[in-house]
Amino acid sequence: MVTNDSSGTPDTGDSGEGPTSGGTGRSQDAKSGARTARKAVGRPRRIDPARIVATARRILQEEGVDGLSMRRVAREVGTTPMALYHHVRDKDELLMLTLAGMAESVPRPELPDDPRERLLAVTLHMYRTLRQMPWVVEVLSLGDLTDKGALWIVEEALESAVACGLTPDDAVRAYRTLWHCVHGELVFRAAADRRAADPQRVRNFPDALISEADAERLPLITSLADRWVELSESYDLAVQLRKVIDGLLGPRPPARDTGD
């Protein structure tokens, strides 16, 4: 656009000369915009931590650990992976944040005074809590990730085992054994749930794998094949955990004779 200054000299506005030309103003605006852009790069937009955690939990619930990545979360909260790293160190920290508070969302049960019964009760509480949260089980399976709010369960288990006569070292080993039992049952139940959701799925074991032709090589399995589903469905974790605990702790001491 061509304008005229007070002397009548044509001004194209490109020279940047003169207070009335507008060139200096545009130049200053451009510099200011560049400074703003640099600040925007240096200071990532603040992201609500609760939104990050909620997004990660939703992905875990819907798709499991394999569906979760820093890039995926960044995209869904409307930022870049680099910006997200200003809020969360790495995927492990993100997983820890998703676990935080999950244990406290379930009320603590009343536990019996007898330490052996207490150990069984707190182990069953751990199982029942995690049974409601399949995605948590998958996260815990990765290793040393846990919810600090759940550590009271570990403490109760260790204290109960020590009160029953185990050394602290053996109490840790006993707790790990019970956790392996619980984790194995949770994984099995989750798989059973997935199979049940697909009624067209062929049951491989024992239906498709075992026949009368296997009787000589696999006599016990063959004899039980027709009842295997029934026996599996009647499995009572509490009963089996009690047997495991009795094996870990040894026989109960005889009751004291009070002389009454």
Short mmCIF file of C-alpha atoms in Angstrom, two decimals:
data_model
loop_
_atom_site.label_atom_id
_atom_site.label_comp_id
_atom_site.label_asym_id
_atom_site.label_seq_id
_atom_site.Cartn_x
_atom_site.Cartn_y
_atom_site.Cartn_z
CA MET A 1 0.00 0.00 0.00
CA VAL A 2 1.35 3.48 -0.90
CA THR A 3 0.92 6.43 1.50
CA ASN A 4 2.05 10.07 1.42
CA ASP A 5 4.02 11.84 4.16
CA SER A 6 3.66 15.56 4.93
CA SER A 7 6.19 16.55 2.27
CA GLY A 8 4.21 14.81 -0.42
CA THR A 9 6.97 12.29 -1.00
CA PRO A 10 5.62 8.83 -1.78
CA ASP A 11 6.26 6.33 1.05
CA THR A 12 5.98 2.60 0.41
CA GLY A 13 6.29 1.73 4.10
CA ASP A 14 9.26 -0.58 3.32
CA SER A 15 12.08 1.77 4.27
CA GLY A 16 11.34 1.74 7.96
CA GLU A 17 12.30 5.42 8.13
CA GLY A 18 10.29 8.14 9.84
CA PRO A 19 8.01 7.98 12.87
CA THR A 20 4.89 8.04 10.76
CA SER A 21 5.86 5.34 8.30
CA GLY A 22 4.94 2.37 10.57
CA GLY A 23 8.16 0.51 9.60
CA THR A 24 9.81 0.88 13.01
CA GLY A 25 6.61 -0.17 14.73
CA ARG A 26 6.43 -3.35 12.70
CA SER A 27 10.11 -4.06 13.35
CA GLN A 28 9.63 -3.65 17.08
CA ASP A 29 6.56 -5.88 16.95
CA ALA A 30 8.57 -8.54 15.14
CA LYS A 31 11.36 -8.41 17.75
CA SER A 32 8.83 -8.58 20.55
CA GLY A 33 7.16 -11.56 18.90
CA ALA A 34 10.51 -13.33 18.55
CA ARG A 35 11.26 -12.78 22.25
CA THR A 36 7.82 -14.15 23.14
CA ALA A 37 8.40 -17.19 20.95
CA ARG A 38 11.77 -17.83 22.62
CA LYS A 39 10.14 -17.59 26.05
CA ALA A 40 7.45 -20.03 24.94
CA VAL A 41 10.12 -22.52 23.90
CA GLY A 42 12.08 -22.11 27.13
CA ARG A 43 9.07 -22.30 29.44
CA PRO A 44 6.71 -25.19 28.55
CA ARG A 45 3.05 -24.64 29.22
CA ARG A 46 2.05 -25.89 32.66
CA ILE A 47 0.11 -29.14 32.48
CA ASP A 48 -2.19 -30.22 35.28
CA PRO A 49 -0.52 -33.28 36.92
CA ALA A 50 -3.93 -34.75 37.71
CA ARG A 51 -4.79 -34.67 34.01
CA ILE A 52 -1.57 -36.49 33.14
CA VAL A 53 -2.29 -39.22 35.70
CA ALA A 54 -5.95 -39.55 34.71
CA THR A 55 -5.00 -39.89 31.04
CA ALA A 56 -2.35 -42.53 31.80
CA ARG A 57 -4.78 -44.51 33.98
CA ARG A 58 -7.43 -44.49 31.29
CA ILE A 59 -4.97 -45.81 28.72
CA LEU A 60 -3.82 -48.53 31.12
CA GLN A 61 -7.38 -49.55 31.91
CA GLU A 62 -8.37 -49.71 28.25
CA GLU A 63 -5.20 -51.00 26.57
CA GLY A 64 -2.77 -52.18 29.26
CA VAL A 65 0.88 -51.31 29.69
CA ASP A 66 1.69 -51.88 26.01
CA GLY A 67 -0.65 -49.06 25.04
CA LEU A 68 1.03 -46.52 27.33
CA SER A 69 3.88 -44.31 26.19
CA MET A 70 5.08 -40.81 26.99
CA ARG A 71 4.34 -39.80 23.40
CA ARG A 72 0.79 -41.14 23.63
CA VAL A 73 0.07 -39.31 26.89
CA ALA A 74 1.61 -36.09 25.59
CA ARG A 75 -0.59 -36.19 22.50
CA GLU A 76 -3.75 -36.79 24.53
CA VAL A 77 -3.10 -33.96 26.99
CA GLY A 78 -2.30 -31.59 24.12
CA THR A 79 1.44 -31.14 24.49
CA THR A 80 4.72 -32.54 23.18
CA PRO A 81 6.75 -35.44 24.61
CA MET A 82 9.59 -33.00 25.39
CA ALA A 83 7.22 -30.77 27.35
CA LEU A 84 5.83 -33.78 29.22
CA TYR A 85 9.33 -34.70 30.37
CA HIS A 86 9.40 -31.41 32.27
CA HIS A 87 6.62 -32.85 34.45
CA VAL A 88 7.37 -36.59 34.48
CA ARG A 89 10.91 -38.01 34.47
CA ASP A 90 10.20 -41.18 32.49
CA LYS A 91 7.66 -43.95 31.94
CA ASP A 92 8.50 -45.63 35.26
CA GLU A 93 7.70 -42.44 37.15
CA LEU A 94 4.49 -42.10 35.15
CA LEU A 95 3.51 -45.64 36.15
CA MET A 96 4.31 -44.90 39.80
CA LEU A 97 2.07 -41.84 39.62
CA THR A 98 -0.78 -43.93 38.25
CA LEU A 99 -0.41 -46.39 41.14
CA ALA A 100 -0.32 -43.71 43.83
CA GLY A 101 -3.45 -43.72 45.96
CA MET A 102 -4.99 -46.84 44.44
CA ALA A 103 -4.59 -48.92 47.63
CA GLU A 104 -6.14 -46.19 49.75
CA SER A 105 -9.23 -46.21 47.53
CA VAL A 106 -10.17 -49.53 49.17
CA PRO A 107 -11.06 -49.46 52.89
CA ARG A 108 -8.78 -51.42 55.19
CA PRO A 109 -10.44 -54.51 56.63
CA GLU A 110 -10.68 -55.45 60.27
CA LEU A 111 -7.89 -57.96 60.82
CA PRO A 112 -7.96 -60.78 63.38
CA ASP A 113 -5.63 -60.69 66.38
CA ASP A 114 -4.21 -64.19 65.83
CA PRO A 115 -1.07 -63.63 63.71
CA ARG A 116 -1.57 -66.72 61.54
CA GLU A 117 -5.15 -65.73 60.75
CA ARG A 118 -3.98 -62.14 60.30
CA LEU A 119 -1.45 -63.21 57.69
CA LEU A 120 -4.16 -65.07 55.77
CA ALA A 121 -6.60 -62.16 56.04
CA VAL A 122 -4.17 -59.51 54.81
CA THR A 123 -3.08 -61.76 51.90
CA LEU A 124 -6.70 -62.26 50.86
CA HIS A 125 -7.31 -58.51 51.13
CA MET A 126 -4.39 -57.94 48.76
CA TYR A 127 -5.87 -60.43 46.30
CA ARG A 128 -9.41 -59.03 46.45
CA THR A 129 -8.19 -55.47 46.05
CA LEU A 130 -6.09 -56.28 42.99
CA ARG A 131 -8.83 -58.45 41.49
CA GLN A 132 -10.78 -55.21 41.02
CA MET A 133 -7.83 -53.52 39.27
CA PRO A 134 -6.42 -55.75 36.50
CA TRP A 135 -4.30 -52.96 35.06
CA VAL A 136 -2.57 -52.51 38.43
CA VAL A 137 -1.55 -56.18 38.38
CA GLU A 138 0.04 -55.66 34.97
CA VAL A 139 2.00 -52.64 36.23
CA LEU A 140 3.16 -54.49 39.35
CA SER A 141 4.36 -57.33 37.13
CA LEU A 142 7.01 -55.01 35.69
CA GLY A 143 9.09 -55.23 38.85
CA ASP A 144 9.87 -52.72 41.59
CA LEU A 145 6.88 -50.46 40.94
CA THR A 146 4.28 -50.17 43.67
CA ASP A 147 1.91 -47.87 45.49
CA LYS A 148 3.47 -46.57 48.71
CA GLY A 149 0.00 -46.55 50.21
CA ALA A 150 -0.06 -50.36 49.89
CA LEU A 151 3.07 -50.92 51.97
CA TRP A 152 0.99 -51.37 55.11
CA ILE A 153 -0.05 -54.73 53.65
CA VAL A 154 3.57 -55.82 53.41
CA GLU A 155 4.27 -54.58 56.93
CA GLU A 156 1.28 -56.48 58.34
CA ALA A 157 2.35 -59.65 56.55
CA LEU A 158 5.93 -59.41 57.82
CA GLU A 159 4.87 -58.62 61.38
CA SER A 160 2.41 -61.52 61.39
CA ALA A 161 5.02 -63.95 60.10
CA VAL A 162 7.55 -62.82 62.71
CA ALA A 163 4.91 -63.11 65.44
CA CYS A 164 4.43 -66.72 64.31
CA GLY A 165 8.11 -67.47 64.88
CA LEU A 166 9.84 -66.69 61.58
CA THR A 167 12.99 -64.59 61.45
CA PRO A 168 12.64 -61.27 59.60
CA ASP A 169 14.62 -62.77 56.69
CA ASP A 170 12.33 -65.78 56.48
CA ALA A 171 9.30 -63.50 56.83
CA VAL A 172 10.38 -61.71 53.65
CA ARG A 173 10.69 -65.05 51.86
CA ALA A 174 7.29 -66.15 53.14
CA TYR A 175 5.71 -62.91 51.93
CA ARG A 176 7.24 -63.36 48.49
CA THR A 177 5.84 -66.88 48.31
CA LEU A 178 2.35 -65.63 49.18
CA TRP A 179 2.65 -62.79 46.66
CA HIS A 180 3.60 -65.29 43.95
CA CYS A 181 0.49 -67.33 44.79
CA VAL A 182 -1.70 -64.22 44.66
CA HIS A 183 -0.13 -62.92 41.47
CA GLY A 184 -0.44 -66.28 39.74
CA GLU A 185 -4.13 -66.53 40.64
CA LEU A 186 -4.75 -62.96 39.44
CA VAL A 187 -3.08 -63.65 36.09
CA PHE A 188 -5.06 -66.89 35.70
CA ARG A 189 -8.37 -65.17 36.55
CA ALA A 190 -7.68 -62.32 34.14
CA ALA A 191 -7.01 -64.83 31.36
CA ALA A 192 -10.19 -66.71 32.25
CA ASP A 193 -12.15 -63.46 32.05
CA ARG A 194 -10.78 -62.78 28.57
CA ARG A 195 -11.68 -66.28 27.41
CA ALA A 196 -15.17 -65.99 28.86
CA ALA A 197 -15.70 -62.80 26.87
CA ASP A 198 -15.30 -64.86 23.67
CA PRO A 199 -17.85 -67.70 23.80
CA GLN A 200 -16.77 -68.93 20.35
CA ARG A 201 -13.27 -69.65 21.55
CA VAL A 202 -12.32 -73.34 21.64
CA ARG A 203 -11.15 -74.58 25.02
CA ASN A 204 -7.71 -76.06 24.38
CA PHE A 205 -7.09 -77.68 27.74
CA PRO A 206 -8.23 -80.26 28.38
CA ASP A 207 -10.88 -80.51 25.65
CA ALA A 208 -8.74 -80.16 22.52
CA LEU A 209 -5.57 -81.69 23.96
CA ILE A 210 -6.58 -84.77 25.91
CA SER A 211 -8.30 -87.86 24.53
CA GLU A 212 -8.62 -91.51 25.49
CA ALA A 213 -5.57 -92.18 23.34
CA ASP A 214 -3.49 -90.38 25.97
CA ALA A 215 -4.58 -92.68 28.80
CA GLU A 216 -1.39 -94.75 28.84
CA ARG A 217 0.99 -91.79 28.68
CA LEU A 218 -1.03 -89.37 30.84
CA PRO A 219 -3.25 -91.58 32.99
CA LEU A 220 -4.15 -89.11 35.75
CA ILE A 221 -4.83 -86.17 33.47
CA THR A 222 -6.93 -88.35 31.20
CA SER A 223 -8.98 -89.71 34.10
CA LEU A 224 -9.63 -86.18 35.37
CA ALA A 225 -10.17 -84.47 32.00
CA ASP A 226 -13.97 -84.66 32.14
CA ARG A 227 -13.98 -83.02 35.59
CA TRP A 228 -11.11 -80.59 35.08
CA VAL A 229 -13.34 -77.55 34.52
CA GLU A 230 -15.48 -78.43 37.51
CA LEU A 231 -12.43 -78.85 39.74
CA SER A 232 -10.92 -75.59 38.49
CA GLU A 233 -14.12 -73.66 39.14
CA SER A 234 -14.37 -75.06 42.66
CA TYR A 235 -10.84 -73.88 43.47
CA ASP A 236 -10.89 -71.88 46.72
CA LEU A 237 -7.93 -69.55 47.05
CA ALA A 238 -8.48 -69.01 50.77
CA VAL A 239 -8.32 -72.74 51.45
CA GLN A 240 -5.15 -73.15 49.41
CA LEU A 241 -3.46 -70.09 50.92
CA ARG A 242 -4.13 -71.45 54.39
CA LYS A 243 -2.31 -74.64 53.40
CA VAL A 244 0.60 -72.63 52.02
CA ILE A 245 0.77 -70.54 55.20
CA ASP A 246 0.70 -73.65 57.37
CA GLY A 247 3.58 -75.02 55.30
CA LEU A 248 5.56 -71.79 55.65
CA LEU A 249 4.96 -71.35 59.37
CA GLY A 250 4.92 -74.99 60.44
CA PRO A 251 2.32 -76.60 62.69
CA ARG A 252 0.44 -74.50 65.17
CA PRO A 253 1.87 -74.65 68.69
CA PRO A 254 -0.37 -76.61 71.05
CA ALA A 255 -2.86 -74.57 72.99
CA ARG A 256 -1.71 -73.70 76.49
CA ASP A 257 -3.36 -75.53 79.32
CA THR A 258 -4.69 -72.84 81.62
CA GLY A 259 -5.56 -75.40 84.27
CA ASP A 260 -9.20 -74.36 84.35
#
